[in-house]
Tab-separated table of C-alpha atoms in Angstrom:
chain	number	residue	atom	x	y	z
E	1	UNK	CA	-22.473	-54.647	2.068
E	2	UNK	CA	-22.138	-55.561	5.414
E	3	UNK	CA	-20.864	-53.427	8.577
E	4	UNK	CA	-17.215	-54.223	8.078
E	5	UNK	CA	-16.707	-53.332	4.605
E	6	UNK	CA	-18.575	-49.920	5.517
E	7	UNK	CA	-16.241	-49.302	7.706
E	8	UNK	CA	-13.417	-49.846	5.812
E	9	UNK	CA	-14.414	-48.198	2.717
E	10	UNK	CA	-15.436	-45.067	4.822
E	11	UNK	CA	-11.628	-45.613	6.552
E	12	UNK	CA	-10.191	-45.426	3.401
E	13	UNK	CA	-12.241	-42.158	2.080
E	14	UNK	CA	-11.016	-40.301	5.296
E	15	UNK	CA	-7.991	-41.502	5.006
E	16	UNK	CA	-7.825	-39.982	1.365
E	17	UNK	CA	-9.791	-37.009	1.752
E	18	UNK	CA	-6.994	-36.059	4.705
E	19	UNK	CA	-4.008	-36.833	2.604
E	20	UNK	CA	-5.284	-34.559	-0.181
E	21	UNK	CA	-6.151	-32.184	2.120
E	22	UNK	CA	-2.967	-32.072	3.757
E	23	UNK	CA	-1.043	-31.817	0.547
E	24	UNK	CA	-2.636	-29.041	-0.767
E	25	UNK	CA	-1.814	-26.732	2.456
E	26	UNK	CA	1.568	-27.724	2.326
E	27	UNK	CA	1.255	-27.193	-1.346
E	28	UNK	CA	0.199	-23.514	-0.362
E	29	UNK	CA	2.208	-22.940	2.505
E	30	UNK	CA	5.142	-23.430	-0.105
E	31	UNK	CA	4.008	-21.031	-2.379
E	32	UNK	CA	6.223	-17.567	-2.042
E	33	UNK	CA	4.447	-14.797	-3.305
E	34	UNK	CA	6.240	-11.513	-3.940
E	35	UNK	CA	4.161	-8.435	-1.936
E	36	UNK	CA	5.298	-6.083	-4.360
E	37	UNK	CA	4.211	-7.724	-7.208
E	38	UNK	CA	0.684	-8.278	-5.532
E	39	UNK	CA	0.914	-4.616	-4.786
E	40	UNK	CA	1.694	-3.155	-8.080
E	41	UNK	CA	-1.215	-5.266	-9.692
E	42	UNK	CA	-3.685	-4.459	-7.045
E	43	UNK	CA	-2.893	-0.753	-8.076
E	44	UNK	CA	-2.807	-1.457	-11.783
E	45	UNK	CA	-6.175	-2.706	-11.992
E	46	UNK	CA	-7.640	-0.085	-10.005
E	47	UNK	CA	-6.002	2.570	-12.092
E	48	UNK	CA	-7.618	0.744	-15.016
E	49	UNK	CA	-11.489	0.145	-13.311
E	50	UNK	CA	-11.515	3.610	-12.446
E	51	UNK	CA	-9.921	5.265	-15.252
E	52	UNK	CA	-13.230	5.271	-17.144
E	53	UNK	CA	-15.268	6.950	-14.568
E	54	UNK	CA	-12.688	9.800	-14.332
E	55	UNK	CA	-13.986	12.947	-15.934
E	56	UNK	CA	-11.857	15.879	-16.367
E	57	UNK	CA	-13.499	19.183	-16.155
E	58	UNK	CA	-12.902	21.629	-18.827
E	59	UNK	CA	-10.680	24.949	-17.120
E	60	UNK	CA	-12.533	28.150	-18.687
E	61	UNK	CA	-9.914	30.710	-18.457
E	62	UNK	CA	-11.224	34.128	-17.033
E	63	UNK	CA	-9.590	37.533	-17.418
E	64	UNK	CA	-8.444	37.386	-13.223
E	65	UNK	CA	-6.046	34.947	-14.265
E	66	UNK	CA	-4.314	37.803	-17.033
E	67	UNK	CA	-3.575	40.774	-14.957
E	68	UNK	CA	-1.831	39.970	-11.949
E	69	UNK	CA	1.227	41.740	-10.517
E	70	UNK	CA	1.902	39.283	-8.159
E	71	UNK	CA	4.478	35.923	-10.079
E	72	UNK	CA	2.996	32.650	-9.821
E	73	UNK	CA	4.611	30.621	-6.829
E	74	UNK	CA	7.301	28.077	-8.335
E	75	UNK	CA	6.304	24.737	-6.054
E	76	UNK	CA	9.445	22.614	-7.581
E	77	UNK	CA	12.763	23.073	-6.066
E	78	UNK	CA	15.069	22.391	-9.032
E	79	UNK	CA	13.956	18.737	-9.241
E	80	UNK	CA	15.417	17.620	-6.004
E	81	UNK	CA	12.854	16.258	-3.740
E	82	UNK	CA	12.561	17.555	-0.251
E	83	UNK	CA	12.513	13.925	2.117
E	84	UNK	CA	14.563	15.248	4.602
E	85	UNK	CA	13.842	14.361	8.263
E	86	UNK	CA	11.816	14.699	9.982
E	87	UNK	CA	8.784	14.109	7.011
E	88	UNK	CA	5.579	16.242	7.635
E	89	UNK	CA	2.871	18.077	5.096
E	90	UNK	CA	4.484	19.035	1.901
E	91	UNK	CA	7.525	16.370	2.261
E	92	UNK	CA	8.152	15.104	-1.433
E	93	UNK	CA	10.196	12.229	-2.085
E	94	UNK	CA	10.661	8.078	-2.407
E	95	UNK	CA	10.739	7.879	1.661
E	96	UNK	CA	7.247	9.696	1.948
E	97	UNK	CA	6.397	7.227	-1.103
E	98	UNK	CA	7.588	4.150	0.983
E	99	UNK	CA	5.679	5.626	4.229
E	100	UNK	CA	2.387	5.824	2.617
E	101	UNK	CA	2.750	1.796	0.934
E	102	UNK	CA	3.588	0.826	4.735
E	103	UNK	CA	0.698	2.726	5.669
E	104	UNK	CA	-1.190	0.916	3.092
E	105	UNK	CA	0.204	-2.911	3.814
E	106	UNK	CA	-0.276	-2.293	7.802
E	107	UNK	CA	-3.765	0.011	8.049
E	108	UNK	CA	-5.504	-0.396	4.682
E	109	UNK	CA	-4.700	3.130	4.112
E	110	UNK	CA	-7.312	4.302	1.094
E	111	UNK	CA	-5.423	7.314	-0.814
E	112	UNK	CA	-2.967	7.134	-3.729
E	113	UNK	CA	0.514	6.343	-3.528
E	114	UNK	CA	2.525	9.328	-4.047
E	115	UNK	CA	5.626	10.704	-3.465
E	116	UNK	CA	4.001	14.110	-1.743
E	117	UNK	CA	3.135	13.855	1.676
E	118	UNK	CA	-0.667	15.784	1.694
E	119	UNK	CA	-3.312	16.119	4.049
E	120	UNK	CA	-4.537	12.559	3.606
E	121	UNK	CA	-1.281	10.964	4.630
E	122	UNK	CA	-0.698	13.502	7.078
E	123	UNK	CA	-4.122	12.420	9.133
E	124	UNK	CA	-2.943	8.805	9.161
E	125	UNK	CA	0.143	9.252	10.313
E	126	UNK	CA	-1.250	11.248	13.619
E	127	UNK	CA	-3.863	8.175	13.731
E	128	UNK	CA	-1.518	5.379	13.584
E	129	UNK	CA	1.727	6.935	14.529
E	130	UNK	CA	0.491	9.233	16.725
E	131	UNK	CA	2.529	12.250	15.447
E	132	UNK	CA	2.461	14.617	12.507
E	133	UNK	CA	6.001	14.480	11.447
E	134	UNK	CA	8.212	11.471	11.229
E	135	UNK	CA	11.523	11.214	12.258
E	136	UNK	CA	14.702	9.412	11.749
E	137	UNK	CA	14.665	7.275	14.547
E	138	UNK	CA	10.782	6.118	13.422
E	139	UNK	CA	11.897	5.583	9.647
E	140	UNK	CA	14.854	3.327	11.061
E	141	UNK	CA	12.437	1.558	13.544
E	142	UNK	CA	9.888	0.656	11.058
E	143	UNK	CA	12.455	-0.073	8.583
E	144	UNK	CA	11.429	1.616	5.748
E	145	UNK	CA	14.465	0.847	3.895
E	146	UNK	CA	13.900	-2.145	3.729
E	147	UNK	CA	12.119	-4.593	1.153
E	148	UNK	CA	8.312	-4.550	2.329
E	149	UNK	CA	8.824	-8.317	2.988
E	150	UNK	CA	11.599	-7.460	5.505
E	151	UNK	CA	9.633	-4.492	7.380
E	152	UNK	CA	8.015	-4.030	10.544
E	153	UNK	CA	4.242	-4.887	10.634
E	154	UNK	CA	2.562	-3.340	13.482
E	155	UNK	CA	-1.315	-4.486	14.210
């Protein structure tokens, strides 16, 4: 083989190798992928690797528990779930839900997704949001609302 073939045979390789190269980002960039889907399985299979290590302790009932005068406090309220504005510690409902899978998408938040605003949630908001109850005029902002692919993504 002499210089000029090696030349052009290497030419043609790039040439190749580029083209296939660029095809398959544009291939990708194509691609739609639907964050709630990727969401949901994400959780599913964590659910299932950690199911098996989850170990439920026995209660052993003790004789404090029998003789009380005081009624046991009632934490439902009739099935309606309390997501009024603003949302702080003890909020319950689908917008503290949404809140904590923004707080998840944007900050790689670590607890469960719930619809109960706890302790956990509460500390993240004051981190990221800097306050400890959201309001309205926050929900609105970050839309919320809206499908996750349509909300605000703050880094």
């Amino acid at each position: 083989m002499n210089r000029k073939t090696q030349i052009v045979m290497l030419s043609i390789l790039g040439g190749t190798l580029g083209a296939s190269l660029l095809a398959r980002f544009w291939l990708n960039q194509n691609v739609q992928t639907d964050p709630v889907a990727e969401l949901e399985s994400l959780l599913a299979t964590r659910k299932k690797s950690t199911a098996a290590f989850i170990v439920s302790p026995k209660e052993v009932p003790t004789t404090d528990n029998y003789y009380t005068d005081e009624p046991e406090e009632d934490t439902e309220t009739d099935g309606i779930p309390n997501d009024d504005f603003p949302l702080r510690l003890g909020s319950q409902g689908p917008r503290v839900a949404k809140l904590q899978v923004w707080l998840l998408r944007n900050y790689g938040w670590t607890g469960k997704v719930t619809d109960l605003l706890d302790e956990k949630t509460e500390k993240q908001m004051k981190r990221f949001l800097k306050t400890d109850a959201l309001d309205q005029a926050t929900y609105e902002r970050l839309k919320l609302d809206a499908p996750l692919h349509q909300q605000k993504i703050i880094r």
